[in-house]
Structures are given as structure tokens and as C-alpha cells.
Amino acid sequence: MNAPLIKQLLLISTLSVCLSIPSIVQSAGMPPYIDGQPLPSLAPMLEHATPAVVNISTSTNIQVSENPLMQDPFFRQFFNVPNQSRQQQNNSLGSGVIIDSNQGLVLTNNHVIDKADKIRVTLHDGRQLTAKLIGTDPEADIAIIQIPANNLTQLPIANSSELKVGDFVVAIGNPFGLGQTVTSGIVSALGRSGLGIEGYEDFIQTDASINPGNSGGALVNLRGELIGMNTAILAPTGGNVGIGFAIPTNMIIPIKDLLVKHGEVKRGLLGVTTQDLTPDLVNAFNLENKHGAAVSRIESDSPAAKAGLEPGDIIVFANGKAVKNSQDIRNIVGLLQIGDKVDIEYFRGNDKKSVVATIGKQEQPRLAGEKLHPLLKGTILGATQKDQIEGILFEKIHTSTYAWRLGLRPGDVIVSANRYRVHNLEELKKVVDPGVPLLINIQRGQEGFFVVLR
């Protein structure tokens, strides 16, 4: 028998064997079963979870001055510079999670929809809808929007306090209009704070890739339950390095409920300033307990002062939750409203005590959105400034605030309010009269002017 004929017979024989065993020809790669057992796959879970993750696109119309002198209110006033401006549109893309299919509620990050004039949501099935803004909490970077649609899929919500380091998680996003993207990893750390990303931080850290455009997307467990909202990455090189952060559901849900009910979060005041316990502080206070938040300051006439707290007290529990550091007490109090009670357990020396404080009202309603801090005498604002001043510095002013629209800018210093000299925030609060316009005297470099905040 010649060689070509032998090859043909071998080929026919091989095909006959393959056709008689269907499981071999089902896949060119790894078979779906090994030893009769199905291979593990995330696909069944994702079939139910991904329709709940949506794409969010926004557009914002802004007025851009064609004359750079228009940005300075003094040039506008004294030199009568004409107002020549043009409209420019900014667009952004992110993700969101449907958390209530009946009401059409979608969870996302505040920074995804911040200052947007129009918000559009693209669903898994391709439907495009105009969303309504329900409420935002910029300090926690949480926003709720609403879409008018039926046949929606929502994600079930899990208790994020049950998470453990090492649990498997999946990050789902819908960035750039590309459709769903899915990455998997584990929980790398819990309770991450002090990163300076948000005002209130209690992040889940994960090595599941959270890429640009995935902000507002879902972090789910292997049951397809929402455990967090993808929010930020640590990217020193500009790309993903396996350090992503998600806001846990136990922080999201109380804020979501407040946003749906009131449209905003009105945080109350406890009146304490705390700091983390360091080994040096533990030794200096001669403490047996090494975890907690050390009270460094009590505001006069505050709920904390009325409850009897003092500087040097070490808070270890608040409303039954363990306080490991100063960020913990900030987060716990940040979820409370005016009039809520907070049970505080603390050490004074090595004596354990407990008090109940009633959360009070925060002042400075007209200065919401501005970051202020005292400017001590001797501080130089800039290289060209000759005079040393003392007052309250506008370190940061959001462009959406009333103060910005009045012409106030970062670097401005409040030197008096309602004709009273003010040196710090305590003095400013004393002269603020709710419901009455606030007259403030501003110093900007070598110039001074008055502004009325209503």
C-alpha cells in the first residue's frame, strides 16, 4: 500500500472517531466538563447582573469669556470691559447601577454628573433615556438619578460589612458607550480612608481593574449582589496598577435614602475634632487601649460639649460601631441628621464611660461649597504681598456656588463680617444671623472690597 493511500485512510479513521464522540468536537479549547464536572464560570451570574449596569453620558453648557480681563471683577467694574463670551459644551461619560427597577432609580458618582445640564442613560438593550437628577452628595461622591422606563433589571444589594479581605469580586462598568466591561479580582483591603479622594471615605480596595469610564459602575460578589460602587483608582503611572476603590453599600444606602427623600444630605454637627492614635499618643496618655479616635478639640456650646466630652477622651464606639481612627467617627457622624442621637463610648484615662449626644445644626449655610481655614498672622499669601494679614482664607471655592458667581476666588481672605473683625471660624459663626444678609470684607492681595452674601 502506497504512502498517500495510507494517509487518506488514517484521516478517514480519525474523522470517524471524532464524529462518534460529540464532547470532543464541542470546543476547540478547554471542554466544558472535566471528569463529568462543569468548569466554574462567571457567565451565569453576569447574565443577570450586567443588564443592571448602564452607561451615563452628560453635557454641560458653559460660558467662556473671550476676554481674559473679564475673569477679574475689578477690571469689569473699573475699566468697563465688554462682556464678550461664547458657549462651550463639555461632555463626560461614566457608568451607573439600577438599584430600584420600579422607580427607575440609578446610582452613580457625583463626579460623573456634576454640573451637567443634560444626563442621558443608555441601557443594556440599547434604549437611550433622558434622566432626572434626584439628588447628590458631593462629599461622599454619590448621586441618584431617575429614568422613565419599564422592564428594568436591578441589582440586589448585599451587606458590605460581611466582606472579608480575599473575597472574590467582579467590577462591572459601561464606559465610553462600548457596552459592558467586566474584570475580576479580590478584596485587597477594607475601610480605606485618609486618601483625600472624598470628604467621607470608607473604601473597599480591590485589584479588579477599575478603568476610566467605570466610575459609578458596580462592584459585585460572586452571587451578583451589589457590594460597592466603583469610584477611583490609584494610578501613579496614569494606568491601572491594581489599586481600585469602591464606596461600600453600607455607606451608599443611608445616603441614597436621604437623597430620595430630601434631594440632599444635611449633615449635622457633633462638635469634636479628633485625631488618630499613634504609638506616641498611646504612651503619652498611658492607654491600655490602642484603637480609637483621640478628641483634640471640643467646640464651645456644641452637642459634644453639652454631653460632657473633653479633649483627651478616646472614642472607641459610636452607635455600636467600633471606632478605629478619626475617619471612622467622621463617617459615623456624617450619616446622621440633625436631631439624631449618637451613643458614644470612650475612655478617659483608663476609665470607660458612655454618653448620648444629640446631633446639632451646622452653621455657615451661605458658605456651603467653600473650603475655609484660619489664616494666622504672619502668613504670606504670595511672593508679591508685602502686608501680613490675619483672617479666614478661602482655600477652595466651587465654581457652581453663589460665592463664585459674586466674584470671590481662592486666596481671598475674610477680614470682617457684619462689620465685626473676625480671625477664625468661631468668630465668624458668632456674627452669622440666619435669614439675614451677611456683609463680608474681603482682602485680595493689596485690594479690599465688600461682598453681601444672601
Tab-separated table of N, CA and C in Angstrom, residues 220-304:
chain	number	residue	atom	x	y	z
A	220	VAL	N	-19.551	43.735	42.488
A	220	VAL	CA	-20.483	42.704	42.943
A	220	VAL	C	-19.722	41.508	43.496
A	221	ASN	N	-20.408	40.735	44.328
A	221	ASN	CA	-19.841	39.474	44.800
A	221	ASN	C	-20.183	38.374	43.795
A	222	LEU	N	-19.789	37.149	44.092
A	222	LEU	CA	-19.994	36.060	43.136
A	222	LEU	C	-21.451	35.636	43.034
A	223	ARG	N	-22.325	36.167	43.895
A	223	ARG	CA	-23.767	35.935	43.765
A	223	ARG	C	-24.435	37.008	42.917
A	224	GLY	N	-23.652	37.976	42.436
A	224	GLY	CA	-24.211	39.049	41.628
A	224	GLY	C	-24.893	40.121	42.436
A	225	GLU	N	-24.547	40.238	43.720
A	225	GLU	CA	-25.132	41.258	44.591
A	225	GLU	C	-24.212	42.470	44.665
A	226	LEU	N	-24.806	43.641	44.707
A	226	LEU	CA	-24.031	44.877	44.773
A	226	LEU	C	-23.400	45.015	46.154
A	227	ILE	N	-22.091	45.168	46.194
A	227	ILE	CA	-21.397	45.391	47.470
A	227	ILE	C	-20.688	46.741	47.495
A	228	GLY	N	-20.581	47.403	46.340
A	228	GLY	CA	-19.925	48.707	46.298
A	228	GLY	C	-20.077	49.364	44.946
A	229	MET	N	-19.743	50.650	44.886
A	229	MET	CA	-19.776	51.409	43.638
A	229	MET	C	-18.357	51.831	43.276
A	230	ASN	N	-17.915	51.423	42.098
A	230	ASN	CA	-16.575	51.762	41.637
A	230	ASN	C	-16.427	53.279	41.557
A	231	THR	N	-15.338	53.793	42.136
A	231	THR	CA	-15.230	55.247	42.272
A	231	THR	C	-13.891	55.808	41.820
A	232	ALA	N	-12.786	55.160	42.153
A	232	ALA	CA	-11.476	55.771	41.886
A	232	ALA	C	-10.410	54.704	41.771
A	233	ILE	N	-9.285	55.089	41.182
A	233	ILE	CA	-8.117	54.226	41.121
A	233	ILE	C	-6.898	55.018	41.568
A	234	LEU	N	-5.924	54.304	42.047
A	234	LEU	CA	-4.622	54.899	42.326
A	234	LEU	C	-3.747	54.587	41.138
A	235	ALA	N	-3.396	55.611	40.370
A	235	ALA	CA	-2.695	55.394	39.107
A	235	ALA	C	-1.515	56.342	38.984
A	236	PRO	N	-0.411	56.081	39.694
A	236	PRO	CA	0.741	56.980	39.614
A	236	PRO	C	1.374	57.043	38.235
A	237	THR	N	1.172	55.987	37.436
A	237	THR	CA	1.751	55.967	36.087
A	237	THR	C	0.734	56.342	35.021
A	238	GLY	N	-0.495	56.649	35.455
A	238	GLY	CA	-1.536	57.016	34.506
A	238	GLY	C	-2.386	55.841	34.059
A	239	GLY	N	-1.999	54.622	34.375
A	239	GLY	CA	-2.767	53.437	34.019
A	239	GLY	C	-3.132	52.651	35.257
A	240	ASN	N	-3.898	51.582	35.072
A	240	ASN	CA	-4.344	50.787	36.204
A	240	ASN	C	-3.200	49.955	36.743
A	241	VAL	N	-2.983	50.037	38.041
A	241	VAL	CA	-1.903	49.277	38.680
A	241	VAL	C	-2.469	48.297	39.705
A	242	GLY	N	-3.784	48.029	39.606
A	242	GLY	CA	-4.379	47.047	40.502
A	242	GLY	C	-4.788	47.579	41.851
A	243	ILE	N	-4.950	48.908	41.961
A	243	ILE	CA	-5.421	49.503	43.218
A	243	ILE	C	-6.645	50.355	42.896
A	244	GLY	N	-7.811	49.758	43.086
A	244	GLY	CA	-9.060	50.454	42.819
A	244	GLY	C	-9.867	50.595	44.092
A	245	PHE	N	-10.781	51.574	44.107
A	245	PHE	CA	-11.562	51.852	45.309
A	245	PHE	C	-13.046	51.932	44.977
A	246	ALA	N	-13.853	51.344	45.848
A	246	ALA	CA	-15.306	51.365	45.687
A	246	ALA	C	-15.949	51.798	46.996
A	247	ILE	N	-17.026	52.580	46.897
A	247	ILE	CA	-17.787	53.001	48.079
A	247	ILE	C	-18.675	51.836	48.501
A	248	PRO	N	-18.614	51.388	49.749
A	248	PRO	CA	-19.399	50.224	50.175
A	248	PRO	C	-20.888	50.531	50.268
A	249	THR	N	-21.701	49.489	50.097
A	249	THR	CA	-23.157	49.682	50.123
A	249	THR	C	-23.646	50.179	51.477
A	250	ASN	N	-22.951	49.833	52.556
A	250	ASN	CA	-23.411	50.290	53.866
A	250	ASN	C	-23.251	51.795	54.046
A	251	MET	N	-22.433	52.440	53.226
A	251	MET	CA	-22.383	53.897	53.206
A	251	MET	C	-23.358	54.441	52.169
A	252	ILE	N	-23.515	53.733	51.065
A	252	ILE	CA	-24.346	54.214	49.962
A	252	ILE	C	-25.825	54.276	50.345
A	253	ILE	N	-26.343	53.199	50.930
A	253	ILE	CA	-27.795	53.074	51.114
A	253	ILE	C	-28.368	54.151	52.042
A	254	PRO	N	-27.786	54.445	53.218
A	254	PRO	CA	-28.354	55.535	54.031
A	254	PRO	C	-28.354	56.872	53.300
A	255	ILE	N	-27.292	57.145	52.524
A	255	ILE	CA	-27.236	58.400	51.769
A	255	ILE	C	-28.267	58.386	50.657
A	256	LYS	N	-28.412	57.247	49.991
A	256	LYS	CA	-29.419	57.123	48.926
A	256	LYS	C	-30.811	57.416	49.463
A	257	ASP	N	-31.126	56.871	50.647
A	257	ASP	CA	-32.451	57.095	51.234
A	257	ASP	C	-32.687	58.579	51.512
A	258	LEU	N	-31.653	59.273	51.984
A	258	LEU	CA	-31.790	60.711	52.258
A	258	LEU	C	-31.958	61.502	50.964
A	259	LEU	N	-31.225	61.120	49.929
A	259	LEU	CA	-31.321	61.828	48.652
A	259	LEU	C	-32.699	61.643	48.034
A	260	VAL	N	-33.243	60.448	48.112
A	260	VAL	CA	-34.572	60.194	47.556
A	260	VAL	C	-35.634	60.959	48.341
A	261	LYS	N	-35.446	61.052	49.640
A	261	LYS	CA	-36.448	61.710	50.491
A	261	LYS	C	-36.335	63.226	50.467
A	262	HIS	N	-35.097	63.751	50.521
A	262	HIS	CA	-34.905	65.196	50.669
A	262	HIS	C	-34.195	65.853	49.489
A	263	GLY	N	-33.550	65.065	48.620
A	263	GLY	CA	-32.815	65.638	47.499
A	263	GLY	C	-31.422	66.101	47.857
A	264	GLU	N	-31.069	66.040	49.135
A	264	GLU	CA	-29.751	66.450	49.587
A	264	GLU	C	-29.472	65.822	50.945
A	265	VAL	N	-28.229	65.914	51.364
A	265	VAL	CA	-27.839	65.414	52.678
A	265	VAL	C	-27.463	66.609	53.542
A	266	LYS	N	-28.230	66.845	54.597
A	266	LYS	CA	-27.926	67.928	55.530
A	266	LYS	C	-27.261	67.334	56.758
A	267	ARG	N	-25.958	67.377	56.754
A	267	ARG	CA	-25.221	66.761	57.852
A	267	ARG	C	-25.285	67.638	59.092
A	268	GLY	N	-25.367	66.942	60.230
A	268	GLY	CA	-25.423	67.651	61.490
A	268	GLY	C	-24.038	67.833	62.089
A	269	LEU	N	-24.023	68.366	63.298
A	269	LEU	CA	-22.772	68.721	63.966
A	269	LEU	C	-22.692	68.017	65.317
A	270	LEU	N	-21.567	67.349	65.567
A	270	LEU	CA	-21.278	66.818	66.891
A	270	LEU	C	-20.399	67.798	67.654
A	271	GLY	N	-19.441	68.412	66.946
A	271	GLY	CA	-18.614	69.440	67.574
A	271	GLY	C	-17.317	68.931	68.161
A	272	VAL	N	-16.786	67.838	67.591
A	272	VAL	CA	-15.497	67.342	68.066
A	272	VAL	C	-14.497	67.345	66.918
A	273	THR	N	-13.248	67.590	67.262
A	273	THR	CA	-12.136	67.370	66.337
A	273	THR	C	-11.321	66.224	66.918
A	274	THR	N	-11.081	65.202	66.088
A	274	THR	CA	-10.357	64.037	66.572
A	274	THR	C	-9.123	63.781	65.741
A	275	GLN	N	-8.232	62.963	66.260
A	275	GLN	CA	-7.054	62.546	65.512
A	275	GLN	C	-6.762	61.085	65.814
A	276	ASP	N	-6.012	60.458	64.910
A	276	ASP	CA	-5.684	59.050	65.071
A	276	ASP	C	-4.758	58.842	66.264
A	277	LEU	N	-4.897	57.674	66.866
A	277	LEU	CA	-3.986	57.307	67.945
A	277	LEU	C	-2.679	56.797	67.366
A	278	THR	N	-1.586	57.389	67.769
A	278	THR	CA	-0.258	56.938	67.372
A	278	THR	C	0.397	56.259	68.575
A	279	PRO	N	1.437	55.474	68.353
A	279	PRO	CA	2.133	54.871	69.496
A	279	PRO	C	2.596	55.906	70.518
A	280	ASP	N	3.020	57.087	70.030
A	280	ASP	CA	3.457	58.135	70.957
A	280	ASP	C	2.296	58.634	71.817
A	281	LEU	N	1.106	58.804	71.205
A	281	LEU	CA	-0.053	59.252	71.978
A	281	LEU	C	-0.501	58.183	72.972
A	282	VAL	N	-0.444	56.926	72.543
A	282	VAL	CA	-0.813	55.837	73.458
A	282	VAL	C	0.083	55.856	74.691
A	283	ASN	N	1.384	56.054	74.467
A	283	ASN	CA	2.316	56.110	75.598
A	283	ASN	C	2.108	57.365	76.432
A	284	ALA	N	1.877	58.498	75.754
A	284	ALA	CA	1.728	59.759	76.481
A	284	ALA	C	0.477	59.753	77.352
A	285	PHE	N	-0.630	59.155	76.836
A	285	PHE	CA	-1.868	59.081	77.612
A	285	PHE	C	-1.881	57.867	78.547
A	286	ASN	N	-0.831	57.044	78.447
A	286	ASN	CA	-0.736	55.837	79.278
A	286	ASN	C	-1.978	54.960	79.100
A	287	LEU	N	-2.304	54.678	77.816
A	287	LEU	CA	-3.526	53.953	77.497
A	287	LEU	C	-3.275	52.461	77.375
A	288	GLU	N	-4.232	51.691	77.826
A	288	GLU	CA	-4.200	50.254	77.574
A	288	GLU	C	-4.804	49.949	76.208
A	289	ASN	N	-5.816	50.744	75.820
A	289	ASN	CA	-6.464	50.564	74.519
A	289	ASN	C	-5.649	51.269	73.433
A	290	LYS	N	-5.390	50.579	72.325
A	290	LYS	CA	-4.552	51.144	71.262
A	290	LYS	C	-5.348	51.535	70.024
A	291	HIS	N	-6.671	51.427	70.094
A	291	HIS	CA	-7.511	51.784	68.955
A	291	HIS	C	-8.562	52.792	69.396
A	292	GLY	N	-8.837	53.731	68.519
A	292	GLY	CA	-9.847	54.734	68.816
A	292	GLY	C	-9.483	56.059	68.182
A	293	ALA	N	-10.269	57.091	68.493
A	293	ALA	CA	-10.030	58.435	67.990
A	293	ALA	C	-9.859	59.369	69.178
A	294	ALA	N	-8.739	60.054	69.231
A	294	ALA	CA	-8.442	60.953	70.342
A	294	ALA	C	-9.113	62.302	70.106
A	295	VAL	N	-9.881	62.772	71.067
A	295	VAL	CA	-10.537	64.084	70.976
A	295	VAL	C	-9.490	65.160	71.240
A	296	SER	N	-9.245	65.996	70.225
A	296	SER	CA	-8.239	67.052	70.371
A	296	SER	C	-8.866	68.422	70.612
A	297	ARG	N	-10.170	68.552	70.289
A	297	ARG	CA	-10.818	69.866	70.456
A	297	ARG	C	-12.324	69.676	70.577
A	298	ILE	N	-12.942	70.462	71.422
A	298	ILE	CA	-14.399	70.477	71.575
A	298	ILE	C	-14.891	71.888	71.281
A	299	GLU	N	-15.817	72.015	70.343
A	299	GLU	CA	-16.381	73.327	70.049
A	299	GLU	C	-17.285	73.776	71.199
A	300	SER	N	-17.177	75.043	71.522
A	300	SER	CA	-17.982	75.571	72.624
A	300	SER	C	-19.464	75.502	72.294
A	301	ASP	N	-20.261	75.157	73.285
A	301	ASP	CA	-21.713	75.098	73.166
A	301	ASP	C	-22.175	74.106	72.096
A	302	SER	N	-21.367	73.092	71.814
A	302	SER	CA	-21.716	72.084	70.811
A	302	SER	C	-22.371	70.890	71.488
A	303	PRO	N	-22.991	69.972	70.714
A	303	PRO	CA	-23.553	68.758	71.315
A	303	PRO	C	-22.517	67.959	72.103
A	304	ALA	N	-21.272	67.906	71.615
A	304	ALA	CA	-20.226	67.173	72.325
A	304	ALA	C	-19.922	67.826	73.660
